[in-house]
Amino acid sequence: MNLQLSRPLAFFDLETTGLSKTNDRIVEIAMTRINTDGNREDFYSRVNPGIEIPKAASDIHGILNSDLENEPDFKSIANEVFEFIKGCDLGGFNIHRFDVPFLFEEFGRCGIMLNTRSINIIDPFVIIRKMEKR
């Protein structure tokens, strides 16, 4: 597929300790950035959340507390993540309701603020809901 992009597009997915953006934390982040010249860059990191991962969450994503003991906390990678998505539009499944608010909340805890008005969000989940009303 040959995309004609006017801005880079970063697709991403998060795994977390739960569903609450205020109480839960990121445990894994994976991103692929497609630049306007078509070049692709990837970023991946597991993240030590600093809190226990409930069994129910581990059952979903397969990440255990013991898997993250030697991983960095989000604050340690926040600037790298920010630089990776800086100037990008964002894409991913259900990111509008879950991943974007979760990521922005984590950034806020680190003192990093993003201007969401300048970011386009491409979320196939939203598109499906609009196209296939049920």
mmCIF file of C-alpha atoms in Angstrom:
data_model
loop_
_atom_site.group_PDB
_atom_site.id
_atom_site.type_symbol
_atom_site.label_atom_id
_atom_site.label_comp_id
_atom_site.label_asym_id
_atom_site.label_seq_id
_atom_site.Cartn_x
_atom_site.Cartn_y
_atom_site.Cartn_z
ATOM 1 C CA MET A 1 0.000 0.000 0.000
ATOM 2 C CA ASN A 2 1.320 3.428 -0.923
ATOM 3 C CA LEU A 3 0.075 6.038 1.543
ATOM 4 C CA GLN A 4 0.276 9.707 0.624
ATOM 5 C CA LEU A 5 0.915 11.317 4.002
ATOM 6 C CA SER A 6 1.263 15.012 4.721
ATOM 7 C CA ARG A 7 2.348 14.186 8.304
ATOM 8 C CA PRO A 8 3.916 11.087 9.823
ATOM 9 C CA LEU A 9 1.442 8.508 11.127
ATOM 10 C CA ALA A 10 2.190 6.526 14.282
ATOM 11 C CA PHE A 11 0.159 3.389 14.934
ATOM 12 C CA PHE A 12 0.350 2.170 18.507
ATOM 13 C CA ASP A 13 -1.006 -0.265 21.050
ATOM 14 C CA LEU A 14 -0.763 -0.380 24.833
ATOM 15 C CA GLU A 15 -1.064 -3.131 27.390
ATOM 16 C CA THR A 16 -1.943 -1.973 30.888
ATOM 17 C CA THR A 17 -2.575 -3.091 34.447
ATOM 18 C CA GLY A 18 -6.296 -2.394 34.007
ATOM 19 C CA LEU A 19 -8.878 -0.089 32.465
ATOM 20 C CA SER A 20 -8.648 3.017 34.683
ATOM 21 C CA LYS A 21 -6.439 5.685 33.126
ATOM 22 C CA THR A 22 -6.082 7.375 36.504
ATOM 23 C CA ASN A 23 -5.339 4.303 38.643
ATOM 24 C CA ASP A 24 -3.755 1.834 36.226
ATOM 25 C CA ARG A 25 -0.462 2.007 34.343
ATOM 26 C CA ILE A 26 1.119 1.004 31.045
ATOM 27 C CA VAL A 27 3.070 -2.280 31.034
ATOM 28 C CA GLU A 28 3.884 -2.461 27.310
ATOM 29 C CA ILE A 29 3.928 -0.035 24.408
ATOM 30 C CA ALA A 30 4.436 -0.876 20.731
ATOM 31 C CA MET A 31 4.516 1.754 17.984
ATOM 32 C CA THR A 32 5.162 1.883 14.256
ATOM 33 C CA ARG A 33 5.745 5.246 12.645
ATOM 34 C CA ILE A 34 5.273 5.711 8.906
ATOM 35 C CA ASN A 35 7.067 8.826 7.756
ATOM 36 C CA THR A 36 5.949 10.996 4.841
ATOM 37 C CA ASP A 37 8.732 9.511 2.677
ATOM 38 C CA GLY A 38 7.358 6.009 3.330
ATOM 39 C CA ASN A 39 10.143 4.957 5.687
ATOM 40 C CA ARG A 40 9.027 3.009 8.723
ATOM 41 C CA GLU A 41 10.358 3.129 12.285
ATOM 42 C CA ASP A 42 9.412 0.904 15.215
ATOM 43 C CA PHE A 43 9.479 1.463 18.949
ATOM 44 C CA TYR A 44 8.804 -1.175 21.581
ATOM 45 C CA SER A 45 9.220 -1.266 25.324
ATOM 46 C CA ARG A 46 7.926 -3.128 28.292
ATOM 47 C CA VAL A 47 7.314 -0.844 31.255
ATOM 48 C CA ASN A 48 7.545 -1.448 34.990
ATOM 49 C CA PRO A 49 4.248 0.020 36.199
ATOM 50 C CA GLY A 50 5.312 0.384 39.831
ATOM 51 C CA ILE A 51 2.090 -1.330 40.897
ATOM 52 C CA GLU A 52 0.937 -4.943 40.883
ATOM 53 C CA ILE A 53 -0.597 -6.310 37.710
ATOM 54 C CA PRO A 54 -3.905 -7.963 38.626
ATOM 55 C CA LYS A 55 -4.287 -11.580 37.540
ATOM 56 C CA ALA A 56 -7.266 -10.614 35.349
ATOM 57 C CA ALA A 57 -5.047 -8.237 33.338
ATOM 58 C CA SER A 58 -2.199 -10.772 33.106
ATOM 59 C CA ASP A 59 -4.694 -13.341 31.864
ATOM 60 C CA ILE A 60 -5.529 -11.010 28.954
ATOM 61 C CA HIS A 61 -2.054 -9.869 27.836
ATOM 62 C CA GLY A 62 0.162 -12.563 29.358
ATOM 63 C CA ILE A 63 2.526 -10.131 31.079
ATOM 64 C CA LEU A 64 3.382 -10.995 34.685
ATOM 65 C CA ASN A 65 4.816 -8.829 37.455
ATOM 66 C CA SER A 66 8.027 -10.888 37.334
ATOM 67 C CA ASP A 67 8.413 -10.056 33.616
ATOM 68 C CA LEU A 68 8.769 -6.349 34.408
ATOM 69 C CA GLU A 69 11.111 -6.322 37.408
ATOM 70 C CA ASN A 70 14.095 -5.057 35.388
ATOM 71 C CA GLU A 71 12.175 -2.883 32.930
ATOM 72 C CA PRO A 72 12.178 0.937 33.011
ATOM 73 C CA ASP A 73 9.284 2.887 34.482
ATOM 74 C CA PHE A 74 7.297 5.106 32.116
ATOM 75 C CA LYS A 75 9.030 8.276 33.299
ATOM 76 C CA SER A 76 12.354 6.805 32.108
ATOM 77 C CA ILE A 77 11.077 6.341 28.540
ATOM 78 C CA ALA A 78 8.546 9.200 28.372
ATOM 79 C CA ASN A 79 10.789 11.598 26.433
ATOM 80 C CA GLU A 80 11.730 8.882 23.940
ATOM 81 C CA VAL A 81 8.058 8.002 23.401
ATOM 82 C CA PHE A 82 7.157 11.680 23.076
ATOM 83 C CA GLU A 83 9.898 12.284 20.480
ATOM 84 C CA PHE A 84 8.748 9.207 18.553
ATOM 85 C CA ILE A 85 5.164 10.504 18.168
ATOM 86 C CA LYS A 86 5.957 14.236 18.038
ATOM 87 C CA GLY A 87 4.445 15.757 14.905
ATOM 88 C CA CYS A 88 2.524 12.568 14.095
ATOM 89 C CA ASP A 89 -1.091 11.749 13.634
ATOM 90 C CA LEU A 90 -2.045 8.666 15.654
ATOM 91 C CA GLY A 91 -3.682 5.434 14.568
ATOM 92 C CA GLY A 92 -4.804 2.187 16.133
ATOM 93 C CA PHE A 93 -7.830 0.107 17.058
ATOM 94 C CA ASN A 94 -9.913 1.638 19.881
ATOM 95 C CA ILE A 95 -7.213 4.212 20.628
ATOM 96 C CA HIS A 96 -9.715 7.070 20.739
ATOM 97 C CA ARG A 97 -11.405 5.728 23.880
ATOM 98 C CA PHE A 98 -8.558 3.812 25.508
ATOM 99 C CA ASP A 99 -4.945 4.097 24.324
ATOM 100 C CA VAL A 100 -4.766 7.857 23.633
ATOM 101 C CA PRO A 101 -6.295 8.934 26.974
ATOM 102 C CA PHE A 102 -4.114 6.368 28.781
ATOM 103 C CA LEU A 103 -0.923 7.545 27.072
ATOM 104 C CA PHE A 104 -1.717 11.219 27.603
ATOM 105 C CA GLU A 105 -2.438 10.556 31.297
ATOM 106 C CA GLU A 106 0.966 8.865 31.658
ATOM 107 C CA PHE A 107 2.619 11.822 29.892
ATOM 108 C CA GLY A 108 0.837 14.209 32.265
ATOM 109 C CA ARG A 109 2.285 12.386 35.276
ATOM 110 C CA CYS A 110 5.716 13.105 33.774
ATOM 111 C CA GLY A 111 4.990 16.777 33.111
ATOM 112 C CA ILE A 112 4.695 16.296 29.332
ATOM 113 C CA MET A 113 1.668 17.946 27.759
ATOM 114 C CA LEU A 114 0.501 17.335 24.195
ATOM 115 C CA ASN A 115 -1.682 19.631 22.126
ATOM 116 C CA THR A 116 -4.406 17.217 21.080
ATOM 117 C CA ARG A 117 -6.000 19.775 18.761
ATOM 118 C CA SER A 118 -3.152 19.380 16.291
ATOM 119 C CA ILE A 119 -3.334 15.551 16.241
ATOM 120 C CA ASN A 120 -5.616 13.593 13.928
ATOM 121 C CA ILE A 121 -6.697 10.248 15.347
ATOM 122 C CA ILE A 122 -7.459 7.379 12.984
ATOM 123 C CA ASP A 123 -9.363 4.679 14.836
ATOM 124 C CA PRO A 124 -10.896 1.801 12.837
ATOM 125 C CA PHE A 125 -13.159 1.005 15.799
ATOM 126 C CA VAL A 126 -14.795 4.441 15.474
ATOM 127 C CA ILE A 127 -15.061 4.031 11.697
ATOM 128 C CA ILE A 128 -16.701 0.605 12.047
ATOM 129 C CA ARG A 129 -19.217 1.942 14.586
ATOM 130 C CA LYS A 130 -20.189 4.758 12.218
ATOM 131 C CA MET A 131 -20.359 2.586 9.112
ATOM 132 C CA GLU A 132 -22.008 -0.474 10.689
ATOM 133 C CA LYS A 133 -24.579 0.956 13.102
ATOM 134 C CA ARG A 134 -26.035 -1.641 15.432
#
